[in-house]
PDB file of C-alpha atoms in Angstrom:
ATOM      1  CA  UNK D 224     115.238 118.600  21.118  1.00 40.00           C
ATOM      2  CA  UNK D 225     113.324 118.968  24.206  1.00 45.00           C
ATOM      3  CA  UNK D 226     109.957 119.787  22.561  1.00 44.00           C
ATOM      4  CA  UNK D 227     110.643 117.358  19.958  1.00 46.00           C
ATOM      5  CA  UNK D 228     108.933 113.436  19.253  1.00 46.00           C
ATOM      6  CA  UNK D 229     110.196 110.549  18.304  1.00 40.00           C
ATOM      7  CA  UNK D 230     109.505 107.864  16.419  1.00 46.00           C
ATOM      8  CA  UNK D 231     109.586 104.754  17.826  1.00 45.00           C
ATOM      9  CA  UNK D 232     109.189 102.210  15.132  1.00 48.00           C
ATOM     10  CA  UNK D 233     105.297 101.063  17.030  1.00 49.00           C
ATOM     11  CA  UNK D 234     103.471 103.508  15.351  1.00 46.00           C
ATOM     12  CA  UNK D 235     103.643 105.875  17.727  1.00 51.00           C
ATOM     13  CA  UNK D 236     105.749 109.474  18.517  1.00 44.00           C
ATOM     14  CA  UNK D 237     107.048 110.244  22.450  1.00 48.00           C
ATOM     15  CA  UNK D 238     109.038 112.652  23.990  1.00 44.00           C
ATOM     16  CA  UNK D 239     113.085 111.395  25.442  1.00 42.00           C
ATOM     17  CA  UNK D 240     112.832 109.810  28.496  1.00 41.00           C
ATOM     18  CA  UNK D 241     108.915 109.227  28.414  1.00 44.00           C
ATOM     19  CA  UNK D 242     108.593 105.514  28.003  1.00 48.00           C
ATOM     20  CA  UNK D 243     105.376 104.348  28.869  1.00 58.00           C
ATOM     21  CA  UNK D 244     103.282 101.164  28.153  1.00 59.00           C
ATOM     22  CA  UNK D 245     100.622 103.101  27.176  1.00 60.00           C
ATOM     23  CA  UNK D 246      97.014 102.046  26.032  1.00 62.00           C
ATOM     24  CA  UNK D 247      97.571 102.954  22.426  1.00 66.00           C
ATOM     25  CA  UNK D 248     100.579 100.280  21.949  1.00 72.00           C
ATOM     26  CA  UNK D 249      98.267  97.266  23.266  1.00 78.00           C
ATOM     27  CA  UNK D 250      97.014  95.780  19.863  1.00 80.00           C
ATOM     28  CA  UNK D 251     100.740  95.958  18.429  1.00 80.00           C
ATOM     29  CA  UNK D 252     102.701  95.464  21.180  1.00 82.00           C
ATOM     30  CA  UNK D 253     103.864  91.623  20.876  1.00 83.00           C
ATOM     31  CA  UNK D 254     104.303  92.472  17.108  1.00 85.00           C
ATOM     32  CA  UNK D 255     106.649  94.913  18.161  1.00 81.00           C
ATOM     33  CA  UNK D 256     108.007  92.991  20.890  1.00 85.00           C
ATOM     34  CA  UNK D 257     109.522  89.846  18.510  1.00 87.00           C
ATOM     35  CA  UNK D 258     111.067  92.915  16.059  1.00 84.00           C
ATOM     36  CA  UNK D 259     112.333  94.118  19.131  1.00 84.00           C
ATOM     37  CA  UNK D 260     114.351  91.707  21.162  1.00 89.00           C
ATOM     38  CA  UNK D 261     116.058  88.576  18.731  1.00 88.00           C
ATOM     39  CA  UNK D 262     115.071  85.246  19.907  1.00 94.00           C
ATOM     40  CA  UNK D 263     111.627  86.276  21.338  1.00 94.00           C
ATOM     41  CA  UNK D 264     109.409  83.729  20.020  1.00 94.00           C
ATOM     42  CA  UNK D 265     112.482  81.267  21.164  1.00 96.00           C
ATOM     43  CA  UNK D 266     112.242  82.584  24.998  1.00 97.00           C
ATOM     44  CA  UNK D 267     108.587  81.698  25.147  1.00 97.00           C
ATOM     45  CA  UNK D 268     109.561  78.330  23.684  1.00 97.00           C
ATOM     46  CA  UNK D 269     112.527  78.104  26.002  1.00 97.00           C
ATOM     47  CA  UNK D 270     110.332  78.981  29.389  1.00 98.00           C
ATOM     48  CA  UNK D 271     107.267  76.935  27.825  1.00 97.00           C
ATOM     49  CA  UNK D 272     109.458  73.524  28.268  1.00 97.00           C
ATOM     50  CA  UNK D 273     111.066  74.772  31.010  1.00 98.00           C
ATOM     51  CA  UNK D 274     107.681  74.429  32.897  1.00 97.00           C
ATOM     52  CA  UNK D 275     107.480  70.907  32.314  1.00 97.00           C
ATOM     53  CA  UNK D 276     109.965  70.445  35.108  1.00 97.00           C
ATOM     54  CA  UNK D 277     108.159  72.411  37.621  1.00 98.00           C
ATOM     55  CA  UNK D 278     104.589  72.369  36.846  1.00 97.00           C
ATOM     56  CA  UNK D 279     104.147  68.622  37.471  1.00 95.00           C
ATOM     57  CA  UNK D 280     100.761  67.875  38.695  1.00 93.00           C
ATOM     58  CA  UNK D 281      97.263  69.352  39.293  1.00 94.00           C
ATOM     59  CA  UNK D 282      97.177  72.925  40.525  1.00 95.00           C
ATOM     60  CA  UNK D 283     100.610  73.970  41.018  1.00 97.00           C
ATOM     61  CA  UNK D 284     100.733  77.402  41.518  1.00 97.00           C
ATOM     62  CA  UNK D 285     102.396  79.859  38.274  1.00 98.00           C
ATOM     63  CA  UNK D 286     102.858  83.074  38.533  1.00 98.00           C
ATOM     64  CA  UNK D 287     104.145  85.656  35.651  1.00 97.00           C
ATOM     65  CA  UNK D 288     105.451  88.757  36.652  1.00 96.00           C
ATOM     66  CA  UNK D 289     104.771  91.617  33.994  1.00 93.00           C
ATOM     67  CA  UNK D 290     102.474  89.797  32.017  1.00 93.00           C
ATOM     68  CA  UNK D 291     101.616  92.313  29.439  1.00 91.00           C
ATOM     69  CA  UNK D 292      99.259  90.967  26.352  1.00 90.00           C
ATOM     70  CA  UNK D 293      99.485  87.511  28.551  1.00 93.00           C
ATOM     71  CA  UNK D 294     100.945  85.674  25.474  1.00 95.00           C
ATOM     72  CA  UNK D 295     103.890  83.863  28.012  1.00 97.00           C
ATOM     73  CA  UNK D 296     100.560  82.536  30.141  1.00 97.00           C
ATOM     74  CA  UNK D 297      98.594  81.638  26.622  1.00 96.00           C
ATOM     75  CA  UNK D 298     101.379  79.368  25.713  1.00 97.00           C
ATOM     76  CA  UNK D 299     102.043  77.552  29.447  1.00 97.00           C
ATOM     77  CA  UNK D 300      98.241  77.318  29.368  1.00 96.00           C
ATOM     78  CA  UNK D 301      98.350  76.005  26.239  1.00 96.00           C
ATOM     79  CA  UNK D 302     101.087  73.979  26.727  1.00 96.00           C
ATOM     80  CA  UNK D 303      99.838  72.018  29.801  1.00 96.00           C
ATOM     81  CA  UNK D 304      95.999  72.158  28.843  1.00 94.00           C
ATOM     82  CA  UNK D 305      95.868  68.304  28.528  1.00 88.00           C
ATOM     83  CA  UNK D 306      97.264  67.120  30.983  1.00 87.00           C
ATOM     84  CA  UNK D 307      97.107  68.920  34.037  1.00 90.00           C
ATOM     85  CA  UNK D 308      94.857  71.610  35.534  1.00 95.00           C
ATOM     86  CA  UNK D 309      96.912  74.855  36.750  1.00 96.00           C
ATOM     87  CA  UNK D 310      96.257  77.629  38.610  1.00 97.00           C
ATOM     88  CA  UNK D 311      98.054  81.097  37.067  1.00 97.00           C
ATOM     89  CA  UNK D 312      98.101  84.513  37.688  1.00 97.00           C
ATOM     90  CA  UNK D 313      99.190  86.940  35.780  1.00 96.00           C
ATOM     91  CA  UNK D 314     100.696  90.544  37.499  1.00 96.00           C
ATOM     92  CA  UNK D 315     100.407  93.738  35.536  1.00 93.00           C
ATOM     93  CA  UNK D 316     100.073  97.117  36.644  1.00 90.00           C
ATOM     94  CA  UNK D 317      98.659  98.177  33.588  1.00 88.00           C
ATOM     95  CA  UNK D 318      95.449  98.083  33.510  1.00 89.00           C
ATOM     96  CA  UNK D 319      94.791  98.231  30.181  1.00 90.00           C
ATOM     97  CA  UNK D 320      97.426  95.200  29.860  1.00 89.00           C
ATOM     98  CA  UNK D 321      95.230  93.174  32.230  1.00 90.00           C
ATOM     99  CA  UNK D 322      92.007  93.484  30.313  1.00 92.00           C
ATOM    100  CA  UNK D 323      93.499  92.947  27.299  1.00 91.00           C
ATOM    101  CA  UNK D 324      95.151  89.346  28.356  1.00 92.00           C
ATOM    102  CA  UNK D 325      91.426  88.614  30.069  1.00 93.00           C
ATOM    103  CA  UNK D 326      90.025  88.892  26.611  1.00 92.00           C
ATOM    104  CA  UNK D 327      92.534  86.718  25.189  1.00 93.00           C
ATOM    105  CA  UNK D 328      92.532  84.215  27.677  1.00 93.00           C
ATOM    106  CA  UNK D 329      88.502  83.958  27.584  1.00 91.00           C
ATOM    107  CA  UNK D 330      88.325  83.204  23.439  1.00 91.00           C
ATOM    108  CA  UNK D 331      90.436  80.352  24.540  1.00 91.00           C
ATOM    109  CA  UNK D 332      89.451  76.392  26.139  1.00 85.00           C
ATOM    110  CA  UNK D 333      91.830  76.177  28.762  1.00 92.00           C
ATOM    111  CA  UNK D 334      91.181  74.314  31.707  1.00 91.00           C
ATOM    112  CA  UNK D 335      92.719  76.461  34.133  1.00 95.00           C
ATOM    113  CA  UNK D 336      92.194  78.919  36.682  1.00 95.00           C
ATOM    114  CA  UNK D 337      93.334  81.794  34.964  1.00 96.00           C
ATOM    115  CA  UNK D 338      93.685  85.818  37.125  1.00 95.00           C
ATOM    116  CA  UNK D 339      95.314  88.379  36.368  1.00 96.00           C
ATOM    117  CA  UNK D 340      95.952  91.751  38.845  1.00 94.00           C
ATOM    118  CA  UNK D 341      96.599  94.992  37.663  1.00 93.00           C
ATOM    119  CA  UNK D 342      98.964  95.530  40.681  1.00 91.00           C
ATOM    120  CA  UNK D 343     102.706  96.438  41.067  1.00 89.00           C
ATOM    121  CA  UNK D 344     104.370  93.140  42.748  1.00 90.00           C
ATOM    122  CA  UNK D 345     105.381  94.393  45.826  1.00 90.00           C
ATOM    123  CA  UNK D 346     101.797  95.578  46.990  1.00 89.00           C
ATOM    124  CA  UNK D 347     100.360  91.902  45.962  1.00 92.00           C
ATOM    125  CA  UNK D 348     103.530  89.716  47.033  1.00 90.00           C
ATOM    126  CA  UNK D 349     102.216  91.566  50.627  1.00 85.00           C
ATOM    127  CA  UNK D 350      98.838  91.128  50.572  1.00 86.00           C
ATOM    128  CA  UNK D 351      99.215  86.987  49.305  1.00 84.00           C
ATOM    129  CA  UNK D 352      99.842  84.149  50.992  1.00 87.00           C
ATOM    130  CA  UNK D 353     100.423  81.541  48.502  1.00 91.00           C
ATOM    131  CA  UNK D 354     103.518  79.814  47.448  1.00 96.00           C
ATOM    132  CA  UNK D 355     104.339  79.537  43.784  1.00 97.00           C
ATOM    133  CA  UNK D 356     105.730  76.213  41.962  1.00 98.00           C
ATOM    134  CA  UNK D 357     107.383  78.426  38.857  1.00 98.00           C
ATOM    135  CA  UNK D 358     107.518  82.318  38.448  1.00 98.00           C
ATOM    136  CA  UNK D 359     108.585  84.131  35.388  1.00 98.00           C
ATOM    137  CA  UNK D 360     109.227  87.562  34.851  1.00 96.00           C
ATOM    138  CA  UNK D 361     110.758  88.140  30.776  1.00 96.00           C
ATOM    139  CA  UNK D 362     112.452  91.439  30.398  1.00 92.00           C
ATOM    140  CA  UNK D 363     110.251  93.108  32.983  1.00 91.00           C
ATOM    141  CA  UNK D 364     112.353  93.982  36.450  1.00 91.00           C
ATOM    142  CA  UNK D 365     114.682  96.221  34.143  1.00 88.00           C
ATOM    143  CA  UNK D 366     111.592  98.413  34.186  1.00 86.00           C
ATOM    144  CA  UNK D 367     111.553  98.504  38.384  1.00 87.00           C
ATOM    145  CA  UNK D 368     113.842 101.190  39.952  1.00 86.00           C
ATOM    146  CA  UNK D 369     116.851  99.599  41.460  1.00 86.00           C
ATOM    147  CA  UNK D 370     116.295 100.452  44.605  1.00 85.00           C
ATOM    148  CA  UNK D 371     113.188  98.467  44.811  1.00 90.00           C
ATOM    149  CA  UNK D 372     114.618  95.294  42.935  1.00 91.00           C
ATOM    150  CA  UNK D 373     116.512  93.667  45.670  1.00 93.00           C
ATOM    151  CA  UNK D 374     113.473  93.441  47.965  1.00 93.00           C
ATOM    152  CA  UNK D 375     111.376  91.988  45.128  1.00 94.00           C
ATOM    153  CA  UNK D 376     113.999  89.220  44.299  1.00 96.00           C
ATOM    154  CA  UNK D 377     114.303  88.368  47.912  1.00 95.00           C
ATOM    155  CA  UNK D 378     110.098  88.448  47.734  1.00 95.00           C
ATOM    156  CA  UNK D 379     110.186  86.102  44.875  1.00 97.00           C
ATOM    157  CA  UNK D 380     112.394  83.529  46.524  1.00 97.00           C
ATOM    158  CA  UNK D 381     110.444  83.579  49.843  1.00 96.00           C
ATOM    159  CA  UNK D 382     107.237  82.865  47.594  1.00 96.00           C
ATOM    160  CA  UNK D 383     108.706  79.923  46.120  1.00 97.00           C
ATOM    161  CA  UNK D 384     108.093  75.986  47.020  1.00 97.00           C
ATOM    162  CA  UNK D 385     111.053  74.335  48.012  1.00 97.00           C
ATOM    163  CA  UNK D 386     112.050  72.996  44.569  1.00 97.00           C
ATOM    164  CA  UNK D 387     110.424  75.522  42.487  1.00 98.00           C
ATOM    165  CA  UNK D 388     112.282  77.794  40.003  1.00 98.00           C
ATOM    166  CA  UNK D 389     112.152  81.334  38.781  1.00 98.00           C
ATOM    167  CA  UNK D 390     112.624  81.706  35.470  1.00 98.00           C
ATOM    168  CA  UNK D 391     114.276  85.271  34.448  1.00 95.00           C
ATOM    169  CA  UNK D 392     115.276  87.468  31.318  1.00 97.00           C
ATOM    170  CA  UNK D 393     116.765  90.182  30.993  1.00 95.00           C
ATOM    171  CA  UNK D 394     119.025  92.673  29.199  1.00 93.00           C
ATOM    172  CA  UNK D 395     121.955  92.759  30.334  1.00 94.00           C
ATOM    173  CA  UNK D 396     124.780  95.538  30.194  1.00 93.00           C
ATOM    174  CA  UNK D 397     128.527  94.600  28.696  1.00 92.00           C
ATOM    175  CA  UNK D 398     131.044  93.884  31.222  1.00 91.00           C
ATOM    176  CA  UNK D 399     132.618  97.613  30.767  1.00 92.00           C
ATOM    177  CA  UNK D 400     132.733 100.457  28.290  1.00 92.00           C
ATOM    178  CA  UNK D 401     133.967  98.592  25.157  1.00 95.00           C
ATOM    179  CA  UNK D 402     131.708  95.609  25.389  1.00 93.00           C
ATOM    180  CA  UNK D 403     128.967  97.594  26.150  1.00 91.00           C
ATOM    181  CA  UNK D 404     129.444  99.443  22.578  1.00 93.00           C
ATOM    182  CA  UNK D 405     130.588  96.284  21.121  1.00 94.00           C
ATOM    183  CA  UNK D 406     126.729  94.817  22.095  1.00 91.00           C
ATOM    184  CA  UNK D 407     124.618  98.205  21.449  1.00 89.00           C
ATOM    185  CA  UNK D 408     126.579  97.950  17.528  1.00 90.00           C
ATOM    186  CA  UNK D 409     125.510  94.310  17.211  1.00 92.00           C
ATOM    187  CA  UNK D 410     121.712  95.089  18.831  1.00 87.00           C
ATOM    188  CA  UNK D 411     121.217  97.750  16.136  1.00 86.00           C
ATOM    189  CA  UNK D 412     122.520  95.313  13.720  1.00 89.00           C
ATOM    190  CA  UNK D 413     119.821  92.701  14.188  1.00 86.00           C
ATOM    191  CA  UNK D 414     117.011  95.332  14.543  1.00 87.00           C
ATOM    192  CA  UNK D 415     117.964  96.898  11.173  1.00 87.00           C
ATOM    193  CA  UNK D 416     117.633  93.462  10.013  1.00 84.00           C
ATOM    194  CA  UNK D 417     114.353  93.292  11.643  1.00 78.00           C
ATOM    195  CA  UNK D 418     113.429  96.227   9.412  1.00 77.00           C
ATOM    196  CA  UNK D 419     113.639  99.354  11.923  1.00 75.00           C
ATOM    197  CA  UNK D 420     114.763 102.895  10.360  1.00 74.00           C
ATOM    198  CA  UNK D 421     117.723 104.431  12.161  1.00 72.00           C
ATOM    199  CA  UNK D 422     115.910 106.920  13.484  1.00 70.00           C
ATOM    200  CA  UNK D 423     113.052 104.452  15.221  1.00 71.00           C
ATOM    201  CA  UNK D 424     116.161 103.144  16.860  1.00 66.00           C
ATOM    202  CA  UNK D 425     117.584 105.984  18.151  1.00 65.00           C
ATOM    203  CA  UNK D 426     114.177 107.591  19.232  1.00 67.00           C
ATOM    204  CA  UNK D 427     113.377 104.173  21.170  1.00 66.00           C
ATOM    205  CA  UNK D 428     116.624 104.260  23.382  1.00 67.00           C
ATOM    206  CA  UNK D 429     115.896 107.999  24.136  1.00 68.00           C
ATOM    207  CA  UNK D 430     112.671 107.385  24.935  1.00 64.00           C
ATOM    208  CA  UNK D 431     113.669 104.467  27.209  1.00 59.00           C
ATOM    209  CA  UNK D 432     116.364 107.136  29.335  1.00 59.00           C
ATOM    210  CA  UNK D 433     114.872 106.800  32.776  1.00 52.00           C
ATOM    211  CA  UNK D 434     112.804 103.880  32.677  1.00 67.00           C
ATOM    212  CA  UNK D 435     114.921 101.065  31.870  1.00 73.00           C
ATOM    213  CA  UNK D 436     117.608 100.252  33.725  1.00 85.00           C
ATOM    214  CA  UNK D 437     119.525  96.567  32.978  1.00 88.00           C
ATOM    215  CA  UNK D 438     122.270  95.583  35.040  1.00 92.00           C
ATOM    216  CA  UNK D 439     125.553  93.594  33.978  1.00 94.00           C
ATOM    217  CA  UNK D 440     125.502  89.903  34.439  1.00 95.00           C
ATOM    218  CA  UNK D 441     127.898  90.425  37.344  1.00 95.00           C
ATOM    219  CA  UNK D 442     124.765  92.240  39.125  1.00 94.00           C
ATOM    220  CA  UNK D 443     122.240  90.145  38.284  1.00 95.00           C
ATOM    221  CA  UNK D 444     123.636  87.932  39.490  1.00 96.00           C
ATOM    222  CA  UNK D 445     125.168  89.529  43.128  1.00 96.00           C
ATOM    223  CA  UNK D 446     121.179  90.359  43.019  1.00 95.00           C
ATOM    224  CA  UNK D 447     120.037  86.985  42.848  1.00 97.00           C
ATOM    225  CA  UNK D 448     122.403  85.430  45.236  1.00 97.00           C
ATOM    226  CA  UNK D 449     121.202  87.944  47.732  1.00 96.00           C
ATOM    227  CA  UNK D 450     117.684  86.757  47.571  1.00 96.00           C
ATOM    228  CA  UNK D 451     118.914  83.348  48.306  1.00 97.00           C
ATOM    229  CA  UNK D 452     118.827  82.032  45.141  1.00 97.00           C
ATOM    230  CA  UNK D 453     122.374  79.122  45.336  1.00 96.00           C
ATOM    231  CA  UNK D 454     121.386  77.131  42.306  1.00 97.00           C
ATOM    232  CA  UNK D 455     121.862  79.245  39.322  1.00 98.00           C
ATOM    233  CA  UNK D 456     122.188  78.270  35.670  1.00 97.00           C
ATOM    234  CA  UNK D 457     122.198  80.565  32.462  1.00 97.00           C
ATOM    235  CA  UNK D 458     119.645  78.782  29.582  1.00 97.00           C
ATOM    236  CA  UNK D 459     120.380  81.988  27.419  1.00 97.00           C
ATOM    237  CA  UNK D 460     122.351  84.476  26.057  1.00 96.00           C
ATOM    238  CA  UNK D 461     122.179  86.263  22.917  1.00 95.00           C
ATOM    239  CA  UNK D 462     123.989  89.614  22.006  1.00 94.00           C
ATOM    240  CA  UNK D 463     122.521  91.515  25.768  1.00 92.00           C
ATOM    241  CA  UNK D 464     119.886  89.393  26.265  1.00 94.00           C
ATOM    242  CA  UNK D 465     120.072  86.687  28.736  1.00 96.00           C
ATOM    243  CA  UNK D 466     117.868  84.313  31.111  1.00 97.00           C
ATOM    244  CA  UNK D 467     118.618  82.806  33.762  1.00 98.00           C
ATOM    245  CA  UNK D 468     116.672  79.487  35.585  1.00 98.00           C
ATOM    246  CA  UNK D 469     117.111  80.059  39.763  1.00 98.00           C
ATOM    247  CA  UNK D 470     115.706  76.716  41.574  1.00 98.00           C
ATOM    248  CA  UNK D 471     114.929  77.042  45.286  1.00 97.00           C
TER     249      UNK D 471
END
């Protein structure tokens, strides 16, 4: 097994425990993205109306955390394009993310002032000064090694405006053992549905051994309360998926 690929169901082979968001996944990776976690094109929707709540009036500040293709930004810029002028930024430390989403953001008339950083967040949440009306981050702090998360959730509330919300999803683990296999069975369920072969499953979740690390609801939220965040509502769950809107 050790020598051996996998398939991954993105047109692509990798080694267990080698997930990376690698240049050649760029062009198909919101594609695989929607197959991949049920409700997608619902948590865009969800966050997208969310903003209306936060984003209020000329340049308020919006930052996404882990923007990837930038298709979360597209539809807040979108979104908001006619009525108000916004200032975003997108944070990626992909590079190849980063010009991707520049591209897609420039074949667009949006009115805003549109960045995005190929940075990790902790090296720009030190180097910037501003305060942020809404930040988002969809399925991306999973990704960050625990040990790191509880400083960057305690960065994100300290970068906040009084009033303003983070917006947050993530998978989540089951409660204990038997709800955890209860959720992986129904998660395989919908992505057979979706069209995956067995074996793209399985290679995706061994490929995904060391780089993804979800918590249980119970931690996220310990995690979030630590930052400071008192005002706490879930806005989703489905299966182990769940978000999570955090006003300052």
């Amino acid at each position: 097994m050790k020598n051996k690929k996998l398939n991954l169901g993105i047109g692509k082979n990798k080694m267990p425990s080698s997930w990376k968001f690698s240049p050649d996944i760029v062009k198909d990776f919101d594609k695989h993205i929607e197959k991949s976690i049920p409700k997608y094109t619902d948590i865009h929707k969800l966050s997208t109306r969310i903003s209306d709540f936060f984003l209020t009036e000329n340049n308020c500040q919006y930052l996404d955390i882990g923007s990837t293709t930038g298709s979360l930004i597209e539809k807040i810029g979108l979104h908001h394009n006619k009525r108000k002028k916004l200032n975003i930024t997108g944070i990626e430390i992909e590079p190849h993310f980063c010009k991707f989403s520049t591209n897609r953001i420039k074949k667009l008339s949006l009115n805003h002032n549109i960045k995005f950083y190929s940075q990790d967040i902790l090296s720009f949440f030190k180097k910037s000064t501003k305060k942020y009306d809404l930040i988002t981050s969809l399925f991306t702090l999973q990704f960050i090694k625990p040990s790191k998360r509880a400083e960057i959730l305690k960065l994100i509330y300290n970068k906040l405006e009084w009033g303003g919300a983070f917006i947050f999803f993530e998978k989540v683990r089951g409660s204990d053992s038997r709800f955890q296999d209860l959720l992986n069975f129904l998660l395989n369920l919908e992505k057979i549905d979706q069209k995956f072969d067995p074996v793209e499953i399985y290679g995706k979740s061994m490929s995904l051994v060391g780089s993804m690390e979800p918590f249980t609801n119970k931690g996220n939220l310990e995690l979030l309360n630590n930052a400071g965040f008192k005002d706490i509502e879930v806005i989703f769950r489905f299966i182990n998926f769940q978000g999570y809107l955090c006003i300052k």
